[in-house]
Amino acid sequence: MNDGSTSGELADSLRALVSRLSPGDRLPSSRELIKEYRVGPATVARAIAALAAEGAVVTRPGSGTFAAQPGRLRDAVGGGDGDTDWQTVALTDRAVDTHLIADPLGPPPAGTITMDGGYVHRSLQPTRALSAALARAARRPDAWDRAPAGGLMALRTVFARIVGGSVTPEDVLVTAGGQSALSIAFRAIAGPGSPVLVESPTYPRALAAARAAGLRPVPVPLDADGLRPDMLADAFAMTGARLLYCQPTFQNPTGTVLAPERRSQILDVARASGAFVLEDDFARHLGHGGAVPRPLVADDRDGMVVHVTSLTKPAAPSLRIGVLVARGPVMERMRAVRLVDDFFVTLPLQEAALEVLSSPSWDRHVRSLGTALRERCAVLAAAVTREIPGATLAGLPTGGLHLWVRLPPGVDDTVLTGAARQRGVAVSAGSRYFATEQPAAHLRIGFAATADHAELTEGARRLGAALTDLGPRDG
């Protein structure tokens, strides 16, 4: 074949070649075809494209061209799956690890009592107020205009007042929920490959967000009074970390509250290490009726604390409104990251959140929710103690949505969660909450996502039956 040969002639020659190959065999490279058939690169490209359109060959960018498997030929309207193996090479090793947050057992079947969720049951949500506020917001003349990148000033003002201290609206950035805020903060504060100190145990979605940002979570132990300052100082010294992620109030999953004397100690240790403290205050409105401590950021004068809170937990899963609170260059960095991500939070949702937060009914909702959570917590704690002999409660939390339960010796928490699902109750294996190995088997059992007290009691009974199903245990 000479330089005047057409791509059609080359395609005919390649068809004959493919007919002699086995499925999956690699064709000569473009460079080899150019040399052998004495044609130009464009002629080779057109010929290969023609064969690929016929389904005779499969091209994999970065790998080459291969004889197709039988049955790959598709007509113009036919279905069939394409070959996406080439993506493995193109994506390299930039995987996002979701194993800690994805349910390995899949969606629970109908009739399952849900005690593994992180949201309140529909009966505990201010649904009527939310629906009315959103309907009014959608009817505003400017409802579908572009919102300010930092969020509505009125909404930022309300959040600044909630946080307290010397926080101003200029220190507040509205985000699409708390998870979005965490993702922004991790990427803005620390560079890929950097260590980030985390409580042990801690919130799995925070671990996932940190790892997605390329950070390396390093665990720091908790006790009944929260994060241990002595261990924190050692961790900063050993790792050189410049970021701590913590939940000082109603920690998830343990429910602990950072003791008053430790609050200043944690900040002092971070200050001495030149580090930021990322304070996840997700449970600000989830107290069980008692006093809720001030957030750390309210007492921070040096811009060390980056504060995260949201309305999702106390209101409803789809009220994706959260905020970041910070001072200094770190806020500018987070604004930039956020602007690249999604520009702004939809205006009607911000308007609805503003109306709900500004109404006297919000305070009434928070008080009634606290009463309901306190009652549910007591019911579940009593049922767990009764139905699961040998289980140990970490303590009766004074806020939050969960109990943290240490299992009897010899019980595998992941095996038990599978057995519980077979019995019709969904709970969370404790191993998901640890950045490294867990010291003992635990479960996180929620009391907010069920319909009523009867479901809590029945869920605990089913969980006890699942433990019995596992049979005798060592130890």
Tab-separated table of C-alpha atoms in Angstrom:
chain	number	residue	atom	x	y	z
A	1	MET	CA	0.000	0.000	0.000
A	2	ASN	CA	1.383	3.404	-0.959
A	3	ASP	CA	0.844	6.944	0.223
A	4	GLY	CA	-2.166	7.302	-2.021
A	5	SER	CA	-4.046	4.450	-0.429
A	6	THR	CA	-7.383	5.338	1.084
A	7	SER	CA	-8.525	4.707	4.601
A	8	GLY	CA	-11.126	2.347	3.153
A	9	GLU	CA	-8.430	0.135	1.682
A	10	LEU	CA	-6.557	0.149	4.960
A	11	ALA	CA	-9.767	-0.750	6.774
A	12	ASP	CA	-10.225	-3.751	4.471
A	13	SER	CA	-6.699	-4.904	5.242
A	14	LEU	CA	-7.282	-4.520	8.978
A	15	ARG	CA	-10.552	-6.447	8.794
A	16	ALA	CA	-8.657	-9.347	7.295
A	17	LEU	CA	-6.097	-9.040	10.093
A	18	VAL	CA	-8.786	-8.971	12.788
A	19	SER	CA	-10.392	-12.111	11.350
A	20	ARG	CA	-7.157	-13.990	12.092
A	21	LEU	CA	-6.907	-12.699	15.680
A	22	SER	CA	-8.520	-13.993	18.825
A	23	PRO	CA	-10.856	-11.709	20.819
A	24	GLY	CA	-8.748	-9.442	22.996
A	25	ASP	CA	-5.606	-9.681	20.863
A	26	ARG	CA	-3.883	-6.361	20.349
A	27	LEU	CA	-3.558	-4.853	16.879
A	28	PRO	CA	-0.288	-3.224	15.793
A	29	SER	CA	0.173	0.294	17.091
A	30	SER	CA	-0.594	3.325	14.946
A	31	ARG	CA	3.124	3.875	14.475
A	32	GLU	CA	3.578	0.283	13.287
A	33	LEU	CA	0.632	0.566	10.885
A	34	ILE	CA	1.976	3.814	9.454
A	35	LYS	CA	5.331	2.147	8.803
A	36	GLU	CA	3.969	-1.136	7.455
A	37	TYR	CA	1.295	0.268	5.148
A	38	ARG	CA	3.113	3.505	4.304
A	39	VAL	CA	0.183	5.767	5.109
A	40	GLY	CA	-0.310	8.906	7.146
A	41	PRO	CA	-1.600	9.129	10.734
A	42	ALA	CA	-4.968	10.511	9.598
A	43	THR	CA	-5.532	7.512	7.307
A	44	VAL	CA	-4.827	5.112	10.183
A	45	ALA	CA	-7.124	7.024	12.528
A	46	ARG	CA	-10.021	6.939	10.025
A	47	ALA	CA	-9.585	3.223	9.377
A	48	ILE	CA	-9.508	2.361	13.076
A	49	ALA	CA	-12.570	4.547	13.679
A	50	ALA	CA	-14.460	2.714	10.948
A	51	LEU	CA	-13.696	-0.685	12.469
A	52	ALA	CA	-14.584	0.548	15.938
A	53	ALA	CA	-17.943	1.817	14.656
A	54	GLU	CA	-18.606	-1.647	13.225
A	55	GLY	CA	-17.768	-3.253	16.535
A	56	ALA	CA	-14.838	-5.179	15.054
A	57	VAL	CA	-12.282	-3.586	17.344
A	58	VAL	CA	-12.190	-1.861	20.719
A	59	THR	CA	-9.941	1.116	21.340
A	60	ARG	CA	-8.596	1.785	24.805
A	61	PRO	CA	-6.899	5.151	25.168
A	62	GLY	CA	-3.418	4.681	26.511
A	63	SER	CA	-3.466	0.934	25.844
A	64	GLY	CA	-4.125	0.365	22.150
A	65	THR	CA	-6.632	-1.244	19.785
A	66	PHE	CA	-7.912	-4.780	20.347
A	67	ALA	CA	-9.979	-7.354	18.476
A	68	ALA	CA	-13.531	-7.191	19.841
A	69	GLN	CA	-15.264	-9.924	21.807
A	70	PRO	CA	-17.995	-11.849	19.941
A	71	GLY	CA	-21.344	-10.124	20.042
A	72	ARG	CA	-19.956	-6.621	20.505
A	73	LEU	CA	-21.330	-5.426	17.172
A	74	ARG	CA	-24.344	-3.204	17.794
A	75	ASP	CA	-26.761	-1.659	15.361
A	76	ALA	CA	-27.568	2.023	15.431
A	77	VAL	CA	-30.473	1.642	17.827
A	78	GLY	CA	-29.276	-1.405	19.722
A	79	GLY	CA	-28.251	-1.488	23.332
A	80	GLY	CA	-25.329	-3.312	24.870
A	81	ASP	CA	-22.651	-2.198	27.271
A	82	GLY	CA	-19.574	-0.320	26.115
A	83	ASP	CA	-16.074	-1.210	27.183
A	84	THR	CA	-15.052	1.126	30.000
A	85	ASP	CA	-11.886	-0.717	31.015
A	86	TRP	CA	-9.793	2.120	29.562
A	87	GLN	CA	-11.014	4.313	32.421
A	88	THR	CA	-8.971	2.278	34.894
A	89	VAL	CA	-5.805	3.602	33.294
A	90	ALA	CA	-7.073	7.135	32.820
A	91	LEU	CA	-8.283	7.514	36.416
A	92	THR	CA	-5.030	6.111	37.891
A	93	ASP	CA	-5.237	5.771	41.692
A	94	ARG	CA	-7.427	8.792	42.510
A	95	ALA	CA	-10.139	6.704	44.160
A	96	VAL	CA	-12.621	8.160	46.653
A	97	ASP	CA	-12.955	5.759	49.568
A	98	THR	CA	-16.592	5.372	50.617
A	99	HIS	CA	-16.432	2.035	52.383
A	100	LEU	CA	-16.913	3.694	55.777
A	101	ILE	CA	-20.095	5.483	54.699
A	102	ALA	CA	-21.679	3.090	52.205
A	103	ASP	CA	-23.904	0.387	53.675
A	104	PRO	CA	-22.214	-2.941	52.778
A	105	LEU	CA	-25.539	-4.732	53.291
A	106	GLY	CA	-27.430	-2.506	50.866
A	107	PRO	CA	-30.808	-0.865	51.457
A	108	PRO	CA	-32.780	-2.568	54.239
A	109	PRO	CA	-35.890	-4.478	53.143
A	110	ALA	CA	-39.376	-3.233	53.880
A	111	GLY	CA	-40.365	-3.661	57.502
A	112	THR	CA	-36.838	-3.139	58.843
A	113	ILE	CA	-36.648	-1.000	61.975
A	114	THR	CA	-34.122	1.696	61.129
A	115	MET	CA	-31.732	2.455	63.984
A	116	ASP	CA	-28.636	3.236	61.931
A	117	GLY	CA	-29.604	6.625	60.515
A	118	GLY	CA	-28.430	10.103	61.391
A	119	TYR	CA	-31.657	12.046	60.895
A	120	VAL	CA	-34.809	12.497	62.930
A	121	HIS	CA	-38.017	10.701	62.006
A	122	ARG	CA	-40.526	12.563	59.881
A	123	SER	CA	-42.818	12.882	62.887
A	124	LEU	CA	-40.088	14.919	64.640
A	125	GLN	CA	-39.448	17.286	61.735
A	126	PRO	CA	-41.040	20.772	61.446
A	127	THR	CA	-42.521	19.693	58.117
A	128	ARG	CA	-45.433	22.116	58.042
A	129	ALA	CA	-43.257	25.135	58.791
A	130	LEU	CA	-40.665	24.057	56.227
A	131	SER	CA	-43.239	23.488	53.492
A	132	ALA	CA	-44.964	26.818	54.103
A	133	ALA	CA	-41.660	28.705	54.200
A	134	LEU	CA	-40.400	27.100	50.992
A	135	ALA	CA	-43.691	27.786	49.200
A	136	ARG	CA	-43.509	31.460	50.148
A	137	ALA	CA	-39.849	31.671	49.166
A	138	ALA	CA	-40.578	30.171	45.748
A	139	ARG	CA	-43.224	32.827	45.060
A	140	ARG	CA	-40.851	35.762	45.612
A	141	PRO	CA	-40.165	37.782	42.434
A	142	ASP	CA	-36.435	37.170	42.790
A	143	ALA	CA	-36.809	33.524	43.840
A	144	TRP	CA	-34.710	32.134	41.000
A	145	ASP	CA	-32.131	34.893	40.824
A	146	ARG	CA	-28.499	34.262	41.634
A	147	ALA	CA	-27.826	34.282	45.377
A	148	PRO	CA	-24.796	36.006	46.938
A	149	ALA	CA	-21.789	33.690	46.888
A	150	GLY	CA	-21.359	33.955	50.655
A	151	GLY	CA	-25.053	33.491	51.396
A	152	LEU	CA	-27.897	35.839	52.246
A	153	MET	CA	-26.719	38.516	54.663
A	154	ALA	CA	-29.842	38.087	56.811
A	155	LEU	CA	-29.235	34.337	57.100
A	156	ARG	CA	-25.555	34.866	57.927
A	157	THR	CA	-26.643	37.336	60.610
A	158	VAL	CA	-28.941	34.762	62.214
A	159	PHE	CA	-26.180	32.130	62.250
A	160	ALA	CA	-23.695	34.624	63.706
A	161	ARG	CA	-26.145	35.250	66.540
A	162	ILE	CA	-26.602	31.495	67.101
A	163	VAL	CA	-22.842	30.916	67.299
A	164	GLY	CA	-22.366	33.860	69.656
A	165	GLY	CA	-19.226	35.476	70.960
A	166	SER	CA	-17.774	38.138	68.680
A	167	VAL	CA	-18.755	36.318	65.473
A	168	THR	CA	-20.092	38.687	62.808
A	169	PRO	CA	-22.026	37.985	59.583
A	170	GLU	CA	-18.789	38.606	57.653
A	171	ASP	CA	-17.326	35.563	59.435
A	172	VAL	CA	-20.085	33.279	58.103
A	173	LEU	CA	-20.193	31.375	54.795
A	174	VAL	CA	-23.425	29.551	53.886
A	175	THR	CA	-22.903	26.043	52.464
A	176	ALA	CA	-25.031	23.233	51.088
A	177	GLY	CA	-25.186	21.402	54.410
A	178	GLY	CA	-22.606	20.287	56.936
A	179	GLN	CA	-20.973	17.630	54.760
A	180	SER	CA	-20.246	20.179	52.051
A	181	ALA	CA	-18.779	22.487	54.706
A	182	LEU	CA	-16.454	19.734	55.958
A	183	SER	CA	-15.283	18.947	52.441
A	184	ILE	CA	-14.545	22.613	51.753
A	185	ALA	CA	-12.678	23.051	55.028
A	186	PHE	CA	-10.488	19.970	54.644
A	187	ARG	CA	-9.434	20.993	51.143
A	188	ALA	CA	-8.865	24.621	52.080
A	189	ILE	CA	-6.868	24.129	55.275
A	190	ALA	CA	-4.506	21.218	54.582
A	191	GLY	CA	-2.673	20.046	51.480
A	192	PRO	CA	-2.819	16.518	50.032
A	193	GLY	CA	-0.687	14.096	51.994
A	194	SER	CA	-0.947	16.085	55.231
A	195	PRO	CA	-1.983	14.452	58.513
A	196	VAL	CA	-5.227	15.495	60.188
A	197	LEU	CA	-5.849	14.595	63.830
A	198	VAL	CA	-9.283	13.123	64.568
A	199	GLU	CA	-11.081	11.856	67.624
A	200	SER	CA	-11.183	8.091	68.017
A	201	PRO	CA	-13.935	7.084	67.387
A	202	THR	CA	-15.301	9.782	65.083
A	203	TYR	CA	-17.795	10.597	62.325
A	204	PRO	CA	-17.201	8.293	59.298
A	205	ARG	CA	-18.261	10.874	56.724
A	206	ALA	CA	-15.643	13.249	58.079
A	207	LEU	CA	-13.029	10.530	57.627
A	208	ALA	CA	-14.253	10.021	54.068
A	209	ALA	CA	-14.139	13.743	53.304
A	210	ALA	CA	-10.631	14.053	54.742
A	211	ARG	CA	-9.360	11.122	52.721
A	212	ALA	CA	-11.039	12.422	49.572
A	213	ALA	CA	-9.036	15.631	50.113
A	214	GLY	CA	-5.864	13.545	50.243
A	215	LEU	CA	-5.389	13.859	54.015
A	216	ARG	CA	-4.217	11.140	56.409
A	217	PRO	CA	-6.444	10.800	59.501
A	218	VAL	CA	-4.508	10.157	62.716
A	219	PRO	CA	-6.625	9.016	65.693
A	220	VAL	CA	-6.489	10.608	69.150
A	221	PRO	CA	-8.312	8.769	71.975
A	222	LEU	CA	-11.420	9.978	73.806
A	223	ASP	CA	-12.569	9.271	77.321
A	224	ALA	CA	-15.738	10.156	79.218
A	225	ASP	CA	-14.712	13.847	79.246
A	226	GLY	CA	-13.984	14.017	75.535
A	227	LEU	CA	-10.715	14.440	73.670
A	228	ARG	CA	-7.623	13.899	75.815
A	229	PRO	CA	-5.341	16.987	75.748
A	230	ASP	CA	-2.252	14.998	76.740
A	231	MET	CA	-2.695	12.582	73.858
A	232	LEU	CA	-3.467	15.488	71.537
A	233	ALA	CA	-0.178	17.202	72.373
A	234	ASP	CA	1.712	13.971	71.699
A	235	ALA	CA	-0.085	13.516	68.369
A	236	PHE	CA	0.730	17.043	67.211
A	237	ALA	CA	4.369	16.568	68.190
A	238	MET	CA	4.741	13.183	66.479
A	239	THR	CA	2.918	13.986	63.242
A	240	GLY	CA	3.532	17.698	62.683
A	241	ALA	CA	-0.179	18.033	61.902
A	242	ARG	CA	-1.642	21.495	61.418
A	243	LEU	CA	-5.313	20.500	61.682
A	244	LEU	CA	-7.542	18.869	64.305
A	245	TYR	CA	-11.089	17.746	63.501
A	246	CYS	CA	-13.306	17.371	66.575
A	247	GLN	CA	-16.902	17.389	67.817
A	248	PRO	CA	-16.843	18.984	71.275
A	249	THR	CA	-20.609	18.850	71.842
A	250	PHE	CA	-22.590	15.560	71.812
A	251	GLN	CA	-19.845	13.815	69.875
A	252	ASN	CA	-20.846	11.340	67.169
A	253	PRO	CA	-20.866	8.435	67.924
A	254	THR	CA	-20.141	8.501	71.682
A	255	GLY	CA	-22.345	11.430	72.738
A	256	THR	CA	-19.595	12.841	74.967
A	257	VAL	CA	-19.261	16.551	75.706
A	258	LEU	CA	-15.796	18.080	76.014
A	259	ALA	CA	-15.294	18.908	79.691
A	260	PRO	CA	-15.095	22.654	80.541
A	261	GLU	CA	-11.525	22.474	81.795
A	262	ARG	CA	-10.415	20.740	78.601
A	263	ARG	CA	-11.842	23.318	76.231
A	264	SER	CA	-9.089	25.854	76.870
A	265	GLN	CA	-6.488	23.073	77.029
A	266	ILE	CA	-7.406	21.855	73.546
A	267	LEU	CA	-7.130	25.376	72.156
A	268	ASP	CA	-3.827	25.961	73.973
A	269	VAL	CA	-2.345	22.757	72.541
A	270	ALA	CA	-3.491	23.674	69.031
A	271	ARG	CA	-2.152	27.221	69.404
A	272	ALA	CA	1.231	25.946	70.535
A	273	SER	CA	1.331	23.662	67.495
A	274	GLY	CA	0.334	26.395	65.047
A	275	ALA	CA	-2.708	24.352	64.074
A	276	PHE	CA	-6.337	24.910	63.140
A	277	VAL	CA	-9.239	23.305	64.993
A	278	LEU	CA	-12.130	22.248	62.757
A	279	GLU	CA	-15.100	22.234	65.134
A	280	ASP	CA	-18.059	20.157	63.922
A	281	ASP	CA	-21.032	21.501	65.892
A	282	PHE	CA	-23.675	19.394	64.126
A	283	ALA	CA	-25.649	18.812	67.343
A	284	ARG	CA	-26.049	22.457	68.425
A	285	HIS	CA	-29.860	22.042	68.325
A	286	LEU	CA	-29.980	18.431	69.513
A	287	GLY	CA	-29.672	18.885	73.274
A	288	HIS	CA	-32.011	16.850	75.447
A	289	GLY	CA	-33.267	19.794	77.447
A	290	GLY	CA	-30.204	20.815	79.425
A	291	ALA	CA	-27.722	23.595	78.822
A	292	VAL	CA	-25.658	23.312	75.641
A	293	PRO	CA	-22.027	24.518	75.904
A	294	ARG	CA	-20.867	27.491	73.872
A	295	PRO	CA	-19.051	26.514	70.692
A	296	LEU	CA	-15.264	26.731	70.804
A	297	VAL	CA	-15.259	29.391	68.106
A	298	ALA	CA	-17.183	31.772	70.367
A	299	ASP	CA	-14.151	31.970	72.667
A	300	ASP	CA	-11.496	31.997	69.938
A	301	ARG	CA	-9.890	35.391	69.367
A	302	ASP	CA	-7.004	34.255	67.166
A	303	GLY	CA	-8.810	32.645	64.235
A	304	MET	CA	-7.700	29.123	65.150
A	305	VAL	CA	-11.173	27.598	65.123
A	306	VAL	CA	-13.068	26.887	61.925
A	307	HIS	CA	-16.651	26.161	62.917
A	308	VAL	CA	-19.200	23.999	61.091
A	309	THR	CA	-22.894	23.696	61.871
A	310	SER	CA	-26.062	22.965	59.913
A	311	LEU	CA	-29.849	22.714	60.057
A	312	THR	CA	-30.056	19.259	58.537
A	313	LYS	CA	-30.006	17.200	61.740
A	314	PRO	CA	-32.575	19.137	63.802
A	315	ALA	CA	-34.869	19.951	60.862
A	316	ALA	CA	-34.916	17.583	57.878
A	317	PRO	CA	-32.463	15.699	55.625
A	318	SER	CA	-33.234	17.825	52.565
A	319	LEU	CA	-32.775	21.172	54.288
A	320	ARG	CA	-29.216	21.295	53.017
A	321	ILE	CA	-28.202	24.496	54.757
A	322	GLY	CA	-24.997	24.728	56.766
A	323	VAL	CA	-22.350	27.312	57.535
A	324	LEU	CA	-18.628	27.710	57.962
A	325	VAL	CA	-17.486	30.288	60.516
A	326	ALA	CA	-13.901	31.536	60.447
A	327	ARG	CA	-11.701	34.616	60.551
A	328	GLY	CA	-8.677	35.652	58.517
A	329	PRO	CA	-7.103	34.226	55.360
A	330	VAL	CA	-8.590	30.778	55.947
A	331	MET	CA	-12.068	32.187	55.279
A	332	GLU	CA	-10.895	33.659	51.986
A	333	ARG	CA	-9.438	30.294	51.048
A	334	MET	CA	-12.710	28.524	51.878
A	335	ARG	CA	-14.738	31.080	49.927
A	336	ALA	CA	-12.523	30.411	46.930
A	337	VAL	CA	-12.894	26.631	47.203
A	338	ARG	CA	-16.639	26.959	47.615
A	339	LEU	CA	-16.902	29.319	44.607
A	340	VAL	CA	-15.109	26.792	42.424
A	341	ASP	CA	-17.409	24.017	43.653
A	342	ASP	CA	-20.910	25.390	43.162
A	343	PHE	CA	-21.055	29.237	43.208
A	344	PHE	CA	-23.874	29.499	45.793
A	345	VAL	CA	-26.704	27.742	47.622
A	346	THR	CA	-30.082	27.983	45.910
A	347	LEU	CA	-31.949	31.128	46.926
A	348	PRO	CA	-35.377	29.645	47.830
A	349	LEU	CA	-33.738	27.176	50.219
A	350	GLN	CA	-31.850	29.990	51.959
A	351	GLU	CA	-34.999	32.104	52.175
A	352	ALA	CA	-36.941	29.176	53.634
A	353	ALA	CA	-34.203	28.479	56.188
A	354	LEU	CA	-34.123	32.151	57.161
A	355	GLU	CA	-37.877	32.224	57.734
A	356	VAL	CA	-37.849	29.032	59.797
A	357	LEU	CA	-34.915	30.137	61.965
A	358	SER	CA	-36.406	33.608	62.505
A	359	SER	CA	-39.812	32.331	63.591
A	360	PRO	CA	-40.723	31.829	67.268
A	361	SER	CA	-41.850	28.345	66.230
A	362	TRP	CA	-38.205	27.329	65.748
A	363	ASP	CA	-37.400	27.663	69.436
A	364	ARG	CA	-40.550	25.713	70.256
A	365	HIS	CA	-39.505	23.018	67.809
A	366	VAL	CA	-36.029	22.743	69.340
A	367	ARG	CA	-37.510	22.431	72.844
A	368	SER	CA	-40.069	19.792	71.833
A	369	LEU	CA	-37.440	17.903	69.837
A	370	GLY	CA	-35.142	17.892	72.875
A	371	THR	CA	-37.891	16.441	75.048
A	372	ALA	CA	-38.683	13.743	72.491
A	373	LEU	CA	-35.026	12.811	72.092
A	374	ARG	CA	-34.493	12.595	75.851
A	375	GLU	CA	-37.479	10.263	76.234
A	376	ARG	CA	-36.427	8.095	73.304
A	377	CYS	CA	-32.866	7.884	74.608
A	378	ALA	CA	-34.095	6.608	77.970
A	379	VAL	CA	-36.424	4.067	76.364
A	380	LEU	CA	-33.691	2.670	74.132
A	381	ALA	CA	-31.086	2.576	76.912
A	382	ALA	CA	-33.441	0.562	79.116
A	383	ALA	CA	-34.296	-1.794	76.257
A	384	VAL	CA	-30.651	-2.381	75.307
A	385	THR	CA	-29.729	-3.116	78.931
A	386	ARG	CA	-32.618	-5.557	79.177
A	387	GLU	CA	-32.328	-7.297	75.809
A	388	ILE	CA	-28.536	-7.476	75.324
A	389	PRO	CA	-26.878	-8.925	78.424
A	390	GLY	CA	-23.203	-8.091	78.607
A	391	ALA	CA	-23.505	-4.934	76.511
A	392	THR	CA	-22.141	-1.757	78.093
A	393	LEU	CA	-23.433	1.753	77.447
A	394	ALA	CA	-20.744	4.410	77.130
A	395	GLY	CA	-23.073	6.597	79.179
A	396	LEU	CA	-26.478	8.170	78.801
A	397	PRO	CA	-25.911	11.108	76.448
A	398	THR	CA	-27.435	14.499	77.189
A	399	GLY	CA	-27.750	15.325	73.519
A	400	GLY	CA	-27.489	13.852	70.054
A	401	LEU	CA	-29.231	11.002	68.275
A	402	HIS	CA	-27.400	7.807	69.265
A	403	LEU	CA	-26.245	5.393	71.924
A	404	TRP	CA	-22.698	4.037	71.785
A	405	VAL	CA	-22.724	0.436	72.998
A	406	ARG	CA	-19.755	-1.792	73.732
A	407	LEU	CA	-20.533	-5.399	72.851
A	408	PRO	CA	-19.777	-8.446	75.009
A	409	PRO	CA	-16.353	-10.053	74.494
A	410	GLY	CA	-16.094	-12.321	71.476
A	411	VAL	CA	-18.774	-10.555	69.406
A	412	ASP	CA	-17.855	-9.278	65.947
A	413	ASP	CA	-19.779	-6.072	65.335
A	414	THR	CA	-19.914	-6.492	61.552
A	415	VAL	CA	-21.228	-10.050	61.878
A	416	LEU	CA	-23.827	-8.898	64.383
A	417	THR	CA	-25.070	-6.081	62.137
A	418	GLY	CA	-25.592	-8.626	59.359
A	419	ALA	CA	-27.466	-10.963	61.688
A	420	ALA	CA	-29.535	-8.037	62.951
A	421	ARG	CA	-30.514	-7.135	59.394
A	422	GLN	CA	-31.783	-10.693	58.977
A	423	ARG	CA	-33.880	-10.135	62.087
A	424	GLY	CA	-35.321	-6.911	60.667
A	425	VAL	CA	-33.360	-4.208	62.477
A	426	ALA	CA	-30.599	-1.985	61.071
A	427	VAL	CA	-27.784	-0.737	63.324
A	428	SER	CA	-24.281	0.587	62.621
A	429	ALA	CA	-21.113	-1.438	63.190
A	430	GLY	CA	-18.685	0.419	65.414
A	431	SER	CA	-15.687	-0.344	63.202
A	432	ARG	CA	-16.884	2.325	60.738
A	433	TYR	CA	-16.128	5.044	63.298
A	434	PHE	CA	-12.424	4.358	63.750
A	435	ALA	CA	-9.650	5.706	61.531
A	436	THR	CA	-7.556	2.653	62.397
A	437	GLU	CA	-8.177	-0.533	64.386
A	438	GLN	CA	-10.933	-0.377	66.980
A	439	PRO	CA	-9.962	-1.394	70.537
A	440	ALA	CA	-13.221	-3.297	71.114
A	441	ALA	CA	-16.414	-4.159	69.262
A	442	HIS	CA	-19.141	-1.503	69.402
A	443	LEU	CA	-22.475	-0.594	67.868
A	444	ARG	CA	-23.961	2.815	67.272
A	445	ILE	CA	-27.716	2.537	67.811
A	446	GLY	CA	-29.953	5.449	66.911
A	447	PHE	CA	-33.113	6.445	68.726
A	448	ALA	CA	-34.303	9.310	66.493
A	449	ALA	CA	-35.161	7.670	63.167
A	450	THR	CA	-37.848	5.263	64.386
A	451	ALA	CA	-41.556	6.002	64.390
A	452	ASP	CA	-42.169	5.664	68.145
A	453	HIS	CA	-41.096	4.139	71.461
A	454	ALA	CA	-42.607	0.778	70.564
A	455	GLU	CA	-40.303	0.481	67.562
A	456	LEU	CA	-37.307	1.280	69.750
A	457	THR	CA	-38.218	-1.474	72.172
A	458	GLU	CA	-38.908	-3.960	69.385
A	459	GLY	CA	-35.667	-3.015	67.641
A	460	ALA	CA	-33.673	-3.767	70.782
A	461	ARG	CA	-35.516	-7.091	71.148
A	462	ARG	CA	-34.631	-8.039	67.564
A	463	LEU	CA	-31.035	-7.035	68.131
A	464	GLY	CA	-30.866	-9.267	71.212
A	465	ALA	CA	-32.347	-12.133	69.205
A	466	ALA	CA	-29.718	-11.604	66.504
A	467	LEU	CA	-26.991	-11.846	69.134
A	468	THR	CA	-28.512	-15.106	70.343
A	469	ASP	CA	-28.514	-16.385	66.754
A	470	LEU	CA	-24.727	-16.092	66.705
A	471	GLY	CA	-24.445	-18.750	69.393
A	472	PRO	CA	-21.831	-19.215	72.160
A	473	ARG	CA	-18.848	-16.845	72.160
A	474	ASP	CA	-15.279	-17.188	73.276
A	475	GLY	CA	-14.307	-15.287	76.394
